[in-house]
Amino acid sequence: MTQLTELTITQALEKLRGGEISAVELTRAYLNQIERLDSQINAYLTVTAEGALKAAENADQQRAAGESKPLLGVPLAIKDVLSTEGVETTCGSKILKGYHPVFSATCIQRLQQAGMVMLGKTNMDEFAMGSSTENSGFSTTRNPWDLEAVPGGSSGGSAAAVAAGMAAGSLGTDTGGSIRQPGSFCGIAALKPSYGRVSRYGLIAFGSSLDCPGPMARSVEDVARILQVMAGHDPLDSTSMPLDVPDYVAALKGDVNGLRIGIPKEYFIAGIQPEVEQAVRAACAHLESLGAKIVEISLPHTDYSLPTYYIIAPAEASANLARYDGIRFGQRVDKGEMWPTYKATRGQGFGAEVKRRIMIGTYVLSAGYYDAYYGKAQAVRTLIKQDFEQAFEKVDIIAAPTAPTTAFKLGQNTDDPIQMYLGDVFTLPASLAGIPGLNVPCGFDQKNLPIGMQLIAPAFREDLLLRVGHVYEQSTEWHTRRPGLVVG
Ligand code: GLN
């Protein structure tokens, strides 16, 4: 029989429902896998083994009593940016070491009500700032496909946990690509929902106008199942949309016949790894062979996404992170007086990237520079959004690479922030436009590292995105491959 940790959520639920396996057995299998592999991968910051087993027992009892909640007994890993009641939540930062929230994020509460078993909290770039998880204040997560490569970021721990069979699925958050890019680097399905589709309540803020929690898993169908539970209006988040949530699993049925898929020419540029371009173009040709129509399109302001994002996100971060001063929030480094205490707390508590962003953000928001930088960036953001609106008059969905390269080596970009930022070129536009993006595995490079295709849909059309992703996945094998370390 397939190892329990290799089952998709959909398969595991079938076996749980049929009484073939128990939630306790499934949870133990994942805890064993964490025990076996996580000392090499470092995907988790906290493993909540005891709580997980208790939740699993509870799930088994509920099932025996006739309950059938959508994720009853399914073990998931949670990015450490999401508040979890009573469980340490650090956001990958030393400044929040020892912080135990008194409440859980709305999406966590919803998953718990749906029967999830939480395995623990995953590593991430500090305050979700980064593309490699190397900015974590605690440890460096490694890519299960190559232990010398990064897992991507900032949700690198969540992606690595799923790829290594150390969780059935996970939650990440995406501000500028942090769900899709690690999904691509680790070879799993990963969805950034539309802004406003999933509540941000309890998500520790980085860029409030961009942050989106979303699911990561080993199949698109699993992603749909998790999203189903997370999505929907929340009165505690004024930017969450009061829209009906479609049945995402039901929406997977169907085909791509006649569907118009736009290929943006600005996403196939010099500098992209040739194998990535080839794999994504081959994936598009495959969708064409299934009946879709391929249409060449242009998103003319794509080039401006990077500078726009790297003004807006740090600006919002500088405001959001002001609370970590050792007085209101954050581990205090007490120097007796207020200013020295602030300085020592922030000096020791924050890593270099977070400091860099707070400084850039403060600068672009300061009097005299606001209009030239922040105001201008907001205007360009509107142009980027309009590019997509115009494109979606001609096509139903857009297909592109998720990232310009496959996973890079640990340390390769750490001394060069611009190089690191450049890796975000293909994920930033959809973030700025607030529209959903899905990574689907579509190939491997010569080093046997996964390649990801990004599908982008109009706002609140996750149903369409998931359907196309599912149809592609059903007729290809890429998503079924596992890292050698995991199977061996
Ligand atoms: N890599 C981008 C950044 O560093 C995106 C991060 C994210 O989506 N949280 O800001």
PDB file of N, CA, C and O in Angstrom, residues 262-316:
ATOM      1  N   GLY A 262      -4.413  33.168 -22.531  1.00  0.00           N
ATOM      2  CA  GLY A 262      -3.510  34.234 -22.972  1.00  0.00           C
ATOM      3  C   GLY A 262      -2.079  33.967 -22.532  1.00  0.00           C
ATOM      4  O   GLY A 262      -1.829  33.569 -21.390  1.00  0.00           O
ATOM      5  N   ILE A 263      -1.154  34.157 -23.468  1.00  0.00           N
ATOM      6  CA  ILE A 263       0.269  34.014 -23.145  1.00  0.00           C
ATOM      7  C   ILE A 263       0.880  35.416 -23.219  1.00  0.00           C
ATOM      8  O   ILE A 263       1.013  35.970 -24.325  1.00  0.00           O
ATOM      9  N   PRO A 264       1.224  36.013 -22.078  1.00  0.00           N
ATOM     10  CA  PRO A 264       1.739  37.388 -22.126  1.00  0.00           C
ATOM     11  C   PRO A 264       3.190  37.434 -22.591  1.00  0.00           C
ATOM     12  O   PRO A 264       4.044  36.768 -22.011  1.00  0.00           O
ATOM     13  N   LYS A 265       3.448  38.216 -23.629  1.00  0.00           N
ATOM     14  CA  LYS A 265       4.798  38.188 -24.188  1.00  0.00           C
ATOM     15  C   LYS A 265       5.831  38.753 -23.212  1.00  0.00           C
ATOM     16  O   LYS A 265       6.984  38.355 -23.235  1.00  0.00           O
ATOM     17  N   GLU A 266       5.400  39.619 -22.298  1.00  0.00           N
ATOM     18  CA  GLU A 266       6.336  40.204 -21.333  1.00  0.00           C
ATOM     19  C   GLU A 266       6.828  39.187 -20.303  1.00  0.00           C
ATOM     20  O   GLU A 266       7.711  39.492 -19.499  1.00  0.00           O
ATOM     21  N   TYR A 267       6.243  37.998 -20.291  1.00  0.00           N
ATOM     22  CA  TYR A 267       6.659  36.983 -19.316  1.00  0.00           C
ATOM     23  C   TYR A 267       7.658  35.992 -19.901  1.00  0.00           C
ATOM     24  O   TYR A 267       8.063  35.046 -19.239  1.00  0.00           O
ATOM     25  N   PHE A 268       8.004  36.219 -21.144  1.00  0.00           N
ATOM     26  CA  PHE A 268       9.010  35.335 -21.759  1.00  0.00           C
ATOM     27  C   PHE A 268      10.149  36.227 -22.231  1.00  0.00           C
ATOM     28  O   PHE A 268      10.197  36.657 -23.372  1.00  0.00           O
ATOM     29  N   ILE A 269      11.012  36.544 -21.280  1.00  0.00           N
ATOM     30  CA  ILE A 269      12.008  37.579 -21.525  1.00  0.00           C
ATOM     31  C   ILE A 269      13.422  37.014 -21.432  1.00  0.00           C
ATOM     32  O   ILE A 269      13.621  35.905 -20.919  1.00  0.00           O
ATOM     33  N   ALA A 270      14.366  37.797 -21.890  1.00  0.00           N
ATOM     34  CA  ALA A 270      15.766  37.392 -21.760  1.00  0.00           C
ATOM     35  C   ALA A 270      16.072  37.224 -20.270  1.00  0.00           C
ATOM     36  O   ALA A 270      15.577  37.993 -19.445  1.00  0.00           O
ATOM     37  N   GLY A 271      16.844  36.235 -19.945  1.00  0.00           N
ATOM     38  CA  GLY A 271      17.196  36.043 -18.530  1.00  0.00           C
ATOM     39  C   GLY A 271      16.421  34.897 -17.915  1.00  0.00           C
ATOM     40  O   GLY A 271      16.805  34.360 -16.875  1.00  0.00           O
ATOM     41  N   ILE A 272      15.334  34.518 -18.549  1.00  0.00           N
ATOM     42  CA  ILE A 272      14.559  33.382 -18.038  1.00  0.00           C
ATOM     43  C   ILE A 272      15.336  32.091 -18.354  1.00  0.00           C
ATOM     44  O   ILE A 272      15.950  31.973 -19.408  1.00  0.00           O
ATOM     45  N   GLN A 273      15.341  31.181 -17.428  1.00  0.00           N
ATOM     46  CA  GLN A 273      16.046  29.906 -17.641  1.00  0.00           C
ATOM     47  C   GLN A 273      15.388  29.182 -18.821  1.00  0.00           C
ATOM     48  O   GLN A 273      14.157  28.979 -18.794  1.00  0.00           O
ATOM     49  N   PRO A 274      16.160  28.808 -19.848  1.00  0.00           N
ATOM     50  CA  PRO A 274      15.551  28.220 -21.055  1.00  0.00           C
ATOM     51  C   PRO A 274      14.640  27.024 -20.756  1.00  0.00           C
ATOM     52  O   PRO A 274      13.577  26.891 -21.361  1.00  0.00           O
ATOM     53  N   GLU A 275      15.038  26.188 -19.807  1.00  0.00           N
ATOM     54  CA  GLU A 275      14.196  25.012 -19.509  1.00  0.00           C
ATOM     55  C   GLU A 275      12.829  25.418 -18.942  1.00  0.00           C
ATOM     56  O   GLU A 275      11.844  24.719 -19.138  1.00  0.00           O
ATOM     57  N   VAL A 276      12.804  26.545 -18.224  1.00  0.00           N
ATOM     58  CA  VAL A 276      11.533  27.025 -17.677  1.00  0.00           C
ATOM     59  C   VAL A 276      10.629  27.458 -18.827  1.00  0.00           C
ATOM     60  O   VAL A 276       9.458  27.063 -18.905  1.00  0.00           O
ATOM     61  N   GLU A 277      11.195  28.244 -19.724  1.00  0.00           N
ATOM     62  CA  GLU A 277      10.396  28.691 -20.871  1.00  0.00           C
ATOM     63  C   GLU A 277       9.879  27.493 -21.674  1.00  0.00           C
ATOM     64  O   GLU A 277       8.693  27.426 -22.014  1.00  0.00           O
ATOM     65  N   GLN A 278      10.768  26.534 -21.938  1.00  0.00           N
ATOM     66  CA  GLN A 278      10.352  25.364 -22.728  1.00  0.00           C
ATOM     67  C   GLN A 278       9.218  24.598 -22.040  1.00  0.00           C
ATOM     68  O   GLN A 278       8.230  24.235 -22.673  1.00  0.00           O
ATOM     69  N   ALA A 279       9.366  24.393 -20.747  1.00  0.00           N
ATOM     70  CA  ALA A 279       8.359  23.599 -20.026  1.00  0.00           C
ATOM     71  C   ALA A 279       7.012  24.312 -20.013  1.00  0.00           C
ATOM     72  O   ALA A 279       5.960  23.685 -20.203  1.00  0.00           O
ATOM     73  N   VAL A 280       7.032  25.620 -19.795  1.00  0.00           N
ATOM     74  CA  VAL A 280       5.763  26.352 -19.732  1.00  0.00           C
ATOM     75  C   VAL A 280       5.121  26.406 -21.123  1.00  0.00           C
ATOM     76  O   VAL A 280       3.904  26.223 -21.258  1.00  0.00           O
ATOM     77  N   ARG A 281       5.946  26.612 -22.144  1.00  0.00           N
ATOM     78  CA  ARG A 281       5.380  26.612 -23.511  1.00  0.00           C
ATOM     79  C   ARG A 281       4.807  25.230 -23.849  1.00  0.00           C
ATOM     80  O   ARG A 281       3.755  25.119 -24.474  1.00  0.00           O
ATOM     81  N   ALA A 282       5.494  24.182 -23.418  1.00  0.00           N
ATOM     82  CA  ALA A 282       4.993  22.824 -23.670  1.00  0.00           C
ATOM     83  C   ALA A 282       3.679  22.599 -22.927  1.00  0.00           C
ATOM     84  O   ALA A 282       2.753  21.960 -23.451  1.00  0.00           O
ATOM     85  N   ALA A 283       3.577  23.147 -21.722  1.00  0.00           N
ATOM     86  CA  ALA A 283       2.334  22.998 -20.954  1.00  0.00           C
ATOM     87  C   ALA A 283       1.186  23.702 -21.669  1.00  0.00           C
ATOM     88  O   ALA A 283       0.061  23.195 -21.712  1.00  0.00           O
ATOM     89  N   CYS A 284       1.470  24.861 -22.245  1.00  0.00           N
ATOM     90  CA  CYS A 284       0.428  25.587 -22.982  1.00  0.00           C
ATOM     91  C   CYS A 284       0.009  24.787 -24.216  1.00  0.00           C
ATOM     92  O   CYS A 284      -1.189  24.677 -24.525  1.00  0.00           O
ATOM     93  N   ALA A 285       0.999  24.208 -24.905  1.00  0.00           N
ATOM     94  CA  ALA A 285       0.687  23.396 -26.088  1.00  0.00           C
ATOM     95  C   ALA A 285      -0.166  22.202 -25.664  1.00  0.00           C
ATOM     96  O   ALA A 285      -1.084  21.778 -26.381  1.00  0.00           O
ATOM     97  N   HIS A 286       0.130  21.674 -24.489  1.00  0.00           N
ATOM     98  CA  HIS A 286      -0.658  20.542 -23.993  1.00  0.00           C
ATOM     99  C   HIS A 286      -2.112  20.963 -23.760  1.00  0.00           C
ATOM    100  O   HIS A 286      -3.045  20.250 -24.153  1.00  0.00           O
ATOM    101  N   LEU A 287      -2.285  22.125 -23.156  1.00  0.00           N
ATOM    102  CA  LEU A 287      -3.655  22.613 -22.934  1.00  0.00           C
ATOM    103  C   LEU A 287      -4.357  22.843 -24.274  1.00  0.00           C
ATOM    104  O   LEU A 287      -5.562  22.616 -24.410  1.00  0.00           O
ATOM    105  N   GLU A 288      -3.575  23.282 -25.264  1.00  0.00           N
ATOM    106  CA  GLU A 288      -4.144  23.480 -26.600  1.00  0.00           C
ATOM    107  C   GLU A 288      -4.621  22.143 -27.169  1.00  0.00           C
ATOM    108  O   GLU A 288      -5.703  22.049 -27.749  1.00  0.00           O
ATOM    109  N   SER A 289      -3.808  21.097 -26.941  1.00  0.00           N
ATOM    110  CA  SER A 289      -4.192  19.779 -27.462  1.00  0.00           C
ATOM    111  C   SER A 289      -5.449  19.260 -26.763  1.00  0.00           C
ATOM    112  O   SER A 289      -6.138  18.378 -27.263  1.00  0.00           O
ATOM    113  N   LEU A 290      -5.750  19.837 -25.601  1.00  0.00           N
ATOM    114  CA  LEU A 290      -6.976  19.428 -24.888  1.00  0.00           C
ATOM    115  C   LEU A 290      -8.170  20.294 -25.295  1.00  0.00           C
ATOM    116  O   LEU A 290      -9.235  20.213 -24.700  1.00  0.00           O
ATOM    117  N   GLY A 291      -7.950  21.195 -26.251  1.00  0.00           N
ATOM    118  CA  GLY A 291      -9.085  21.974 -26.769  1.00  0.00           C
ATOM    119  C   GLY A 291      -9.042  23.469 -26.492  1.00  0.00           C
ATOM    120  O   GLY A 291      -9.907  24.210 -26.953  1.00  0.00           O
ATOM    121  N   ALA A 292      -8.055  23.930 -25.702  1.00  0.00           N
ATOM    122  CA  ALA A 292      -7.983  25.368 -25.407  1.00  0.00           C
ATOM    123  C   ALA A 292      -7.434  26.120 -26.613  1.00  0.00           C
ATOM    124  O   ALA A 292      -6.795  25.533 -27.490  1.00  0.00           O
ATOM    125  N   LYS A 293      -7.713  27.426 -26.641  1.00  0.00           N
ATOM    126  CA  LYS A 293      -7.171  28.264 -27.718  1.00  0.00           C
ATOM    127  C   LYS A 293      -6.087  29.149 -27.128  1.00  0.00           C
ATOM    128  O   LYS A 293      -6.308  29.823 -26.118  1.00  0.00           O
ATOM    129  N   ILE A 294      -4.919  29.140 -27.749  1.00  0.00           N
ATOM    130  CA  ILE A 294      -3.814  29.947 -27.230  1.00  0.00           C
ATOM    131  C   ILE A 294      -3.806  31.298 -27.943  1.00  0.00           C
ATOM    132  O   ILE A 294      -3.856  31.365 -29.168  1.00  0.00           O
ATOM    133  N   VAL A 295      -3.770  32.362 -27.152  1.00  0.00           N
ATOM    134  CA  VAL A 295      -3.808  33.712 -27.714  1.00  0.00           C
ATOM    135  C   VAL A 295      -2.618  34.494 -27.165  1.00  0.00           C
ATOM    136  O   VAL A 295      -2.429  34.569 -25.945  1.00  0.00           O
ATOM    137  N   GLU A 296      -1.827  35.054 -28.039  1.00  0.00           N
ATOM    138  CA  GLU A 296      -0.700  35.884 -27.588  1.00  0.00           C
ATOM    139  C   GLU A 296      -1.258  37.226 -27.089  1.00  0.00           C
ATOM    140  O   GLU A 296      -2.070  37.856 -27.765  1.00  0.00           O
ATOM    141  N   ILE A 297      -0.874  37.639 -25.880  1.00  0.00           N
ATOM    142  CA  ILE A 297      -1.374  38.922 -25.358  1.00  0.00           C
ATOM    143  C   ILE A 297      -0.202  39.765 -24.861  1.00  0.00           C
ATOM    144  O   ILE A 297       0.930  39.287 -24.768  1.00  0.00           O
ATOM    145  N   SER A 298      -0.525  40.998 -24.488  1.00  0.00           N
ATOM    146  CA  SER A 298       0.494  41.890 -23.942  1.00  0.00           C
ATOM    147  C   SER A 298      -0.016  42.502 -22.640  1.00  0.00           C
ATOM    148  O   SER A 298      -1.181  42.898 -22.534  1.00  0.00           O
ATOM    149  N   LEU A 299       0.850  42.531 -21.651  1.00  0.00           N
ATOM    150  CA  LEU A 299       0.555  43.231 -20.395  1.00  0.00           C
ATOM    151  C   LEU A 299       1.646  44.308 -20.286  1.00  0.00           C
ATOM    152  O   LEU A 299       2.678  44.100 -19.661  1.00  0.00           O
ATOM    153  N   PRO A 300       1.422  45.454 -20.925  1.00  0.00           N
ATOM    154  CA  PRO A 300       2.526  46.380 -21.193  1.00  0.00           C
ATOM    155  C   PRO A 300       3.218  46.966 -19.961  1.00  0.00           C
ATOM    156  O   PRO A 300       4.373  47.364 -20.063  1.00  0.00           O
ATOM    157  N   HIS A 301       2.541  47.006 -18.823  1.00  0.00           N
ATOM    158  CA  HIS A 301       3.193  47.622 -17.662  1.00  0.00           C
ATOM    159  C   HIS A 301       3.908  46.631 -16.747  1.00  0.00           C
ATOM    160  O   HIS A 301       4.311  46.985 -15.639  1.00  0.00           O
ATOM    161  N   THR A 302       4.064  45.400 -17.223  1.00  0.00           N
ATOM    162  CA  THR A 302       4.700  44.352 -16.415  1.00  0.00           C
ATOM    163  C   THR A 302       6.048  44.796 -15.831  1.00  0.00           C
ATOM    164  O   THR A 302       6.339  44.545 -14.660  1.00  0.00           O
ATOM    165  N   ASP A 303       6.826  45.483 -16.638  1.00  0.00           N
ATOM    166  CA  ASP A 303       8.159  45.932 -16.211  1.00  0.00           C
ATOM    167  C   ASP A 303       8.153  46.795 -14.965  1.00  0.00           C
ATOM    168  O   ASP A 303       9.150  46.867 -14.248  1.00  0.00           O
ATOM    169  N   TYR A 304       7.041  47.482 -14.757  1.00  0.00           N
ATOM    170  CA  TYR A 304       6.982  48.411 -13.615  1.00  0.00           C
ATOM    171  C   TYR A 304       6.548  47.731 -12.325  1.00  0.00           C
ATOM    172  O   TYR A 304       6.518  48.361 -11.274  1.00  0.00           O
ATOM    173  N   SER A 305       6.197  46.451 -12.416  1.00  0.00           N
ATOM    174  CA  SER A 305       5.677  45.772 -11.216  1.00  0.00           C
ATOM    175  C   SER A 305       6.713  45.738 -10.101  1.00  0.00           C
ATOM    176  O   SER A 305       6.395  45.947  -8.933  1.00  0.00           O
ATOM    177  N   LEU A 306       7.947  45.460 -10.490  1.00  0.00           N
ATOM    178  CA  LEU A 306       8.984  45.303  -9.473  1.00  0.00           C
ATOM    179  C   LEU A 306       9.220  46.599  -8.691  1.00  0.00           C
ATOM    180  O   LEU A 306       9.089  46.613  -7.467  1.00  0.00           O
ATOM    181  N   PRO A 307       9.530  47.718  -9.377  1.00  0.00           N
ATOM    182  CA  PRO A 307       9.706  48.959  -8.612  1.00  0.00           C
ATOM    183  C   PRO A 307       8.439  49.380  -7.868  1.00  0.00           C
ATOM    184  O   PRO A 307       8.522  49.932  -6.761  1.00  0.00           O
ATOM    185  N   THR A 308       7.274  49.119  -8.457  1.00  0.00           N
ATOM    186  CA  THR A 308       6.018  49.519  -7.806  1.00  0.00           C
ATOM    187  C   THR A 308       5.825  48.748  -6.502  1.00  0.00           C
ATOM    188  O   THR A 308       5.553  49.321  -5.448  1.00  0.00           O
ATOM    189  N   TYR A 309       6.015  47.435  -6.623  1.00  0.00           N
ATOM    190  CA  TYR A 309       5.845  46.587  -5.433  1.00  0.00           C
ATOM    191  C   TYR A 309       6.861  46.954  -4.361  1.00  0.00           C
ATOM    192  O   TYR A 309       6.514  47.038  -3.178  1.00  0.00           O
ATOM    193  N   TYR A 310       8.116  47.157  -4.775  1.00  0.00           N
ATOM    194  CA  TYR A 310       9.148  47.402  -3.767  1.00  0.00           C
ATOM    195  C   TYR A 310       9.124  48.839  -3.227  1.00  0.00           C
ATOM    196  O   TYR A 310      10.023  49.253  -2.498  1.00  0.00           O
ATOM    197  N   ILE A 311       8.076  49.594  -3.581  1.00  0.00           N
ATOM    198  CA  ILE A 311       7.764  50.844  -2.867  1.00  0.00           C
ATOM    199  C   ILE A 311       6.545  50.611  -1.971  1.00  0.00           C
ATOM    200  O   ILE A 311       6.559  50.903  -0.784  1.00  0.00           O
ATOM    201  N   ILE A 312       5.498  50.036  -2.573  1.00  0.00           N
ATOM    202  CA  ILE A 312       4.239  49.884  -1.823  1.00  0.00           C
ATOM    203  C   ILE A 312       4.398  48.914  -0.645  1.00  0.00           C
ATOM    204  O   ILE A 312       3.995  49.218   0.481  1.00  0.00           O
ATOM    205  N   ALA A 313       5.002  47.740  -0.898  1.00  0.00           N
ATOM    206  CA  ALA A 313       5.094  46.740   0.178  1.00  0.00           C
ATOM    207  C   ALA A 313       5.948  47.264   1.351  1.00  0.00           C
ATOM    208  O   ALA A 313       5.509  47.179   2.502  1.00  0.00           O
ATOM    209  N   PRO A 314       7.141  47.828   1.109  1.00  0.00           N
ATOM    210  CA  PRO A 314       7.892  48.369   2.250  1.00  0.00           C
ATOM    211  C   PRO A 314       7.170  49.537   2.936  1.00  0.00           C
ATOM    212  O   PRO A 314       7.258  49.675   4.157  1.00  0.00           O
ATOM    213  N   ALA A 315       6.454  50.363   2.167  1.00  0.00           N
ATOM    214  CA  ALA A 315       5.726  51.479   2.784  1.00  0.00           C
ATOM    215  C   ALA A 315       4.723  50.926   3.802  1.00  0.00           C
ATOM    216  O   ALA A 315       4.670  51.365   4.962  1.00  0.00           O
ATOM    217  N   GLU A 316       3.951  49.949   3.373  1.00  0.00           N
ATOM    218  CA  GLU A 316       2.952  49.370   4.274  1.00  0.00           C
ATOM    219  C   GLU A 316       3.637  48.631   5.422  1.00  0.00           C
ATOM    220  O   GLU A 316       3.186  48.674   6.563  1.00  0.00           O
TER     221      GLU A 316
END
